[in-house]
CSV table of C-alpha atoms in Angstrom, one decimal:
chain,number,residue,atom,x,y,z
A,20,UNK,CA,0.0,0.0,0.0
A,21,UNK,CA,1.5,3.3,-0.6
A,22,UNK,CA,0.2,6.2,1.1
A,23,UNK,CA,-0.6,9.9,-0.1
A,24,UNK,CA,-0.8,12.5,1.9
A,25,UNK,CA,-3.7,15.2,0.9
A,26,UNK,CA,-3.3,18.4,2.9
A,27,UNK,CA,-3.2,16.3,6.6
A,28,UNK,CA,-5.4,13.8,5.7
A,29,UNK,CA,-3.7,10.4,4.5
A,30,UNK,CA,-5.2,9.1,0.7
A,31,UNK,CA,-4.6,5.5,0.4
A,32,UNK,CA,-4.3,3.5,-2.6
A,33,UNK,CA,-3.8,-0.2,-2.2
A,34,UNK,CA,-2.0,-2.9,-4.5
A,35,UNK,CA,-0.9,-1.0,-6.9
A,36,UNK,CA,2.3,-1.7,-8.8
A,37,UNK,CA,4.8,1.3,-9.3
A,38,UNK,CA,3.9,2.2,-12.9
A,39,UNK,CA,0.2,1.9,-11.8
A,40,UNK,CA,0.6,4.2,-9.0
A,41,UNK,CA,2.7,6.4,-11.3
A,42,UNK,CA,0.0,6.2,-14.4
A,43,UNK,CA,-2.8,6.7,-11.6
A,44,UNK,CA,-1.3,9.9,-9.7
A,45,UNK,CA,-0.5,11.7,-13.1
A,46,UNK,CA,-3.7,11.3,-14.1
A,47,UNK,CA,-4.7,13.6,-10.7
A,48,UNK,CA,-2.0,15.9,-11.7
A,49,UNK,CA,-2.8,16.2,-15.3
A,50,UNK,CA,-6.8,17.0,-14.0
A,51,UNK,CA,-5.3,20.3,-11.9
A,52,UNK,CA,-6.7,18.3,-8.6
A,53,UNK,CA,-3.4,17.6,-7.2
A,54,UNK,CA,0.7,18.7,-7.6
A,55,UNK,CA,3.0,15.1,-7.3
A,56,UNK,CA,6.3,15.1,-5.6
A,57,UNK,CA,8.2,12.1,-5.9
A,58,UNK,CA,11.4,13.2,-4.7
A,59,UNK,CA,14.4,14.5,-6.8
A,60,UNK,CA,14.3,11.8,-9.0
A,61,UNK,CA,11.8,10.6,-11.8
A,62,UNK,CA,12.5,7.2,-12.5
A,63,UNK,CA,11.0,4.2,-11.5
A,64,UNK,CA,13.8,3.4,-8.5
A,65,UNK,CA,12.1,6.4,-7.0
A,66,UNK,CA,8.6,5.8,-8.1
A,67,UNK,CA,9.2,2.2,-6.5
A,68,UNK,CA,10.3,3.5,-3.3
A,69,UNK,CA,7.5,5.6,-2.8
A,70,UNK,CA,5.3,2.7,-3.0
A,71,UNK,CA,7.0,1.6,0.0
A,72,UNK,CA,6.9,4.4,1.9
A,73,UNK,CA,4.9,7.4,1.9
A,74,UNK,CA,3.7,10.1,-1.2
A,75,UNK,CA,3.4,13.4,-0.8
A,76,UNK,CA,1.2,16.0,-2.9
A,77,UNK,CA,-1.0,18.7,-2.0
A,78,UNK,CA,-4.4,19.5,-3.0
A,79,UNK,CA,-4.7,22.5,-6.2
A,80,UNK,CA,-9.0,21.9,-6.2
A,81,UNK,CA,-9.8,22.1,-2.3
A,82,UNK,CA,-9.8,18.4,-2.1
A,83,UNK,CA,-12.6,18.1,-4.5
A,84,UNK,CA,-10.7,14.6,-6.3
A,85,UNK,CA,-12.8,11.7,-5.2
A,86,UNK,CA,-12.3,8.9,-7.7
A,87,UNK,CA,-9.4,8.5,-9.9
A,88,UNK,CA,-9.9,6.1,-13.2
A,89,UNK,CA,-7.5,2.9,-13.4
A,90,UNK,CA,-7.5,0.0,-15.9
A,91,UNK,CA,-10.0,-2.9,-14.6
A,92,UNK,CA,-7.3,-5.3,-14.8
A,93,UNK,CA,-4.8,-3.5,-13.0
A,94,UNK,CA,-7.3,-3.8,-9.9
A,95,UNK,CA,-6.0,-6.3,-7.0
A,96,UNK,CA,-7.7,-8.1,-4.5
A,97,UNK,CA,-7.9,-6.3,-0.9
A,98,UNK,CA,-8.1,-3.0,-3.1
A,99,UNK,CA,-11.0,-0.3,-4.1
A,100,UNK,CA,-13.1,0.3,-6.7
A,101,UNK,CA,-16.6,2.1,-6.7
A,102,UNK,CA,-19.4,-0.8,-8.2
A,103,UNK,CA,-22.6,1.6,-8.3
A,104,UNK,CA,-21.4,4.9,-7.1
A,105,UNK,CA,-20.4,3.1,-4.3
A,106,UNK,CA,-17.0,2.7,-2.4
A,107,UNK,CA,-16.2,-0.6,-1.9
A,108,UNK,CA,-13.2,-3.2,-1.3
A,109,UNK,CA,-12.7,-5.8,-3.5
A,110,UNK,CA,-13.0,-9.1,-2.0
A,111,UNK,CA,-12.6,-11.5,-4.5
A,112,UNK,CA,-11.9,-11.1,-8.2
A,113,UNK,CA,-11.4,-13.8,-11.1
A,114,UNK,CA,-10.7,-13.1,-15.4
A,115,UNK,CA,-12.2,-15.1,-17.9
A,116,UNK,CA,-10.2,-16.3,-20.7
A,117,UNK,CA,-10.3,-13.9,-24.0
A,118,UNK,CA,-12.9,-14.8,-26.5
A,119,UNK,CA,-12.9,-15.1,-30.4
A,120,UNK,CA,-14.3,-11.8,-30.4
A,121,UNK,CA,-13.9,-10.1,-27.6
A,122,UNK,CA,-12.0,-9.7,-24.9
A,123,UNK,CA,-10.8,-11.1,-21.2
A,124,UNK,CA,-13.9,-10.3,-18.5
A,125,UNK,CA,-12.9,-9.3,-15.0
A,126,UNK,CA,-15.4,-10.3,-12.5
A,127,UNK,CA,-15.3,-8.3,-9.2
A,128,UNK,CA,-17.0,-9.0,-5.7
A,129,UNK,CA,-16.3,-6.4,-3.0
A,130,UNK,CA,-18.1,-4.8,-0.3
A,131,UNK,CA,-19.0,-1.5,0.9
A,132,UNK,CA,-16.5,-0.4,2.9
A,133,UNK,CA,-18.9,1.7,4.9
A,134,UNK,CA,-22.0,-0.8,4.8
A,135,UNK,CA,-20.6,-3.9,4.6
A,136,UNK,CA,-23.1,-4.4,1.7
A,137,UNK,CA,-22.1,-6.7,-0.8
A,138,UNK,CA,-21.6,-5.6,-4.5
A,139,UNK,CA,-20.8,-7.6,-8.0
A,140,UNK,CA,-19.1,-6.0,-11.3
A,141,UNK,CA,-18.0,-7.6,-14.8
A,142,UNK,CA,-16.0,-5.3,-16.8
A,143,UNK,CA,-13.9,-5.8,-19.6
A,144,UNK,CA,-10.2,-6.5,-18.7
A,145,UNK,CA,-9.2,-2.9,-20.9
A,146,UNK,CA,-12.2,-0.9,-19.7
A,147,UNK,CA,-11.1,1.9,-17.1
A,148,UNK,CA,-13.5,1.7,-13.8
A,149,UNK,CA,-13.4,3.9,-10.9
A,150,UNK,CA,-11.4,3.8,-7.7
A,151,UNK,CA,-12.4,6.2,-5.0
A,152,UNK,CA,-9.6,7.7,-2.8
A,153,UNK,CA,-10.3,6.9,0.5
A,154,UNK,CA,-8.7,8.8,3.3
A,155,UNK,CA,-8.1,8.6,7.2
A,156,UNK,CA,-7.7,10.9,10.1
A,157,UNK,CA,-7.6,10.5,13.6
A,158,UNK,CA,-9.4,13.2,16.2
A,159,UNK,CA,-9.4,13.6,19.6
A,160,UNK,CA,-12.5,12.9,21.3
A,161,UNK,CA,-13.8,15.7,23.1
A,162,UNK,CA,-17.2,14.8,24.0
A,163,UNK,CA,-20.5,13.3,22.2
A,164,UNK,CA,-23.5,15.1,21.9
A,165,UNK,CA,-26.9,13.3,22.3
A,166,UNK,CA,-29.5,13.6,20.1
A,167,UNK,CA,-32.4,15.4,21.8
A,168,UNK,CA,-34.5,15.7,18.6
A,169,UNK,CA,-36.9,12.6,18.4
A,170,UNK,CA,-38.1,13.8,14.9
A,171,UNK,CA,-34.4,13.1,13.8
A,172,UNK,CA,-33.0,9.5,13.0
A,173,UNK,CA,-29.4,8.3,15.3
A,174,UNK,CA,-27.8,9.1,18.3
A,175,UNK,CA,-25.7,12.8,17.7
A,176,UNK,CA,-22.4,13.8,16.5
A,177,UNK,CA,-19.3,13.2,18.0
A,178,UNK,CA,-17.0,16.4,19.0
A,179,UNK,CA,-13.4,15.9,17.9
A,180,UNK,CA,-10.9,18.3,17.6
A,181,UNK,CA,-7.5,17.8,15.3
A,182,UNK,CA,-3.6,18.2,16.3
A,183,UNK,CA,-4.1,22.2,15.8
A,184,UNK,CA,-6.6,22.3,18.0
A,185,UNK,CA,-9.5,22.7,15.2
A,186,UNK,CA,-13.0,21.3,16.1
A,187,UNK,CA,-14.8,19.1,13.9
A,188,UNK,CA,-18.3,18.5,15.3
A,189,UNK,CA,-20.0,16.8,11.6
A,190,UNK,CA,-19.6,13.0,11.9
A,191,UNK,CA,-22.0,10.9,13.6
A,192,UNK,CA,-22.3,8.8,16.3
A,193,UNK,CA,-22.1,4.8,14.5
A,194,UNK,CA,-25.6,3.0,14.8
A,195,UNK,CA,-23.6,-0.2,15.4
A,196,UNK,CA,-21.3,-1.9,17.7
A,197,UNK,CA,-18.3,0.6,17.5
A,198,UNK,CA,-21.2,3.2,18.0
A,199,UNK,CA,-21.7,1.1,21.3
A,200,UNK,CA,-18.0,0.9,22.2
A,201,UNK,CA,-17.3,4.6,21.5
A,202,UNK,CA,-20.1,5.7,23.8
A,203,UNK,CA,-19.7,2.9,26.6
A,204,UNK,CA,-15.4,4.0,26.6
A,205,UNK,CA,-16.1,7.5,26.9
A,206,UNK,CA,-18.6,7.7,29.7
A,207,UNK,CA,-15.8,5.4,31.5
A,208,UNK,CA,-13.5,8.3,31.5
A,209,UNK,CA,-11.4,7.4,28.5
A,210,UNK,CA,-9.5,9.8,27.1
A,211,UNK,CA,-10.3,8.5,23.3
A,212,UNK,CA,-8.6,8.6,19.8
A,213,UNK,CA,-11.6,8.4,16.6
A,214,UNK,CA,-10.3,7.2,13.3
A,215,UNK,CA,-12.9,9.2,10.6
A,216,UNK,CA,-12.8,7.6,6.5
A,217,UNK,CA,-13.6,9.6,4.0
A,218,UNK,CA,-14.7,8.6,0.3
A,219,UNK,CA,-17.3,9.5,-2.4
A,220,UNK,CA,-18.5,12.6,-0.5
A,221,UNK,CA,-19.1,10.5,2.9
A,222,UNK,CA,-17.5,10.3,6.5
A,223,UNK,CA,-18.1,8.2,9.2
A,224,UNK,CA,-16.2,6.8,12.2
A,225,UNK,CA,-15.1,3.1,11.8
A,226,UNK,CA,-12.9,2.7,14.3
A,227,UNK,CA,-11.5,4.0,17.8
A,228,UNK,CA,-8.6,3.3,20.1
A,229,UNK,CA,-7.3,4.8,23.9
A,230,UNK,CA,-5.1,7.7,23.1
A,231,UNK,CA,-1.7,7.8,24.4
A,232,UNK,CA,-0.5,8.7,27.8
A,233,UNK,CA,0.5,12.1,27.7
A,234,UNK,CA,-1.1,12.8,24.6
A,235,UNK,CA,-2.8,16.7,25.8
């Protein structure tokens, strides 16, 4: 996995080989939604290295980039692709053998990576599809407000604030187990840090974790 960071958010993009990633970012750069720096160097010794470890670029569109195309059968298992308008990781993925007349089929089965919900795709092997650029950030949980409104569906919004200090008081309380976990970990005193994904115009809190000792 090779990891871009996107103003101080992180944008992940997941089994991609270097000239993939390469192909994939330029076409971001070439769209005026994002500047690439590689380093000093521009050949694939560099371009390989950053798929180690981490690639920086900023954000020229206010972070408006949300799917970026990429050659169906460049697509890997345990990666993303959007099947619907959706977001989604695939889970299992298979090619048929080319035809006379035609070519190789990709068939993709992947899940919502915010629903769980379970999608299916067949693409041509040379067809470009979709993959949304998912990103992470971690908050510090500052308190949860309840949801006082019975007229309104789920239980609040959490309040987190970033590492400047910034409040971020939009993203709402899960209606699931980690919902249950969150709220049950704070009202124990825990000082809490909130792990918030972001794709296709969406954001919710998937997971959570104790925040370090000393962390104020």
């Amino acid at each position: 996995m090779a990891t871009t960071r996107l103003g101080r958010s992180s944008v992940e993009f997941y089994n991609l080989d270097p000239a993939t990633l390469r192909r994939s970012l330029e076409v971001l750069q070439s769209q005026g939604r994002a500047q690439l720096f590689v380093g000093s160097s521009d050949d694939d010794t560099a371009m390989a290295d950053a798929n180690e470890h981490d690639v920086t670029f900023e954000s020229t569109d206010s972070g408006s980039a949300m799917t970026f195309p990429l050659q169906c059968s460049a697509l890997r298992k345990n990666g993303h692709v959007v099947i619907k308008t959706r977001p989604c990781k695939i889970i299992d993925m298979s090619t048929s053998k080319t035809g006379k007349h035609g070519h190789a089929k990709v068939n993709l089965v992947a899940t919502d990576i915010f629903t769980g919900r379970k999608y299916e795709d067949l693409s041509p092997s040379t067809h470009n599809m979709d993959v949304p650029i998912i990103t992470r950030m971690e908050y510090t949980l500052i308190d949860i407000e309840k949801n006082t409104n019975d007229e309104v569906k789920g239980r609040g919004f959490l309040s987190l604030m970033t590492e400047d200090g910034t409040m971020k008081e939009d993203v709402k309380v899960p209606d699931s187990e980690i919902g249950d976990k969150i709220i049950a970990d704070f009202e124990q005193g825990l000082e809490l840090m909130v792990t918030v994904v972001s794709a296709m115009g969406e954001e919710h809190a998937m997971s959570h974790k104790e925040a370090p000792k000393g962390n104020n």
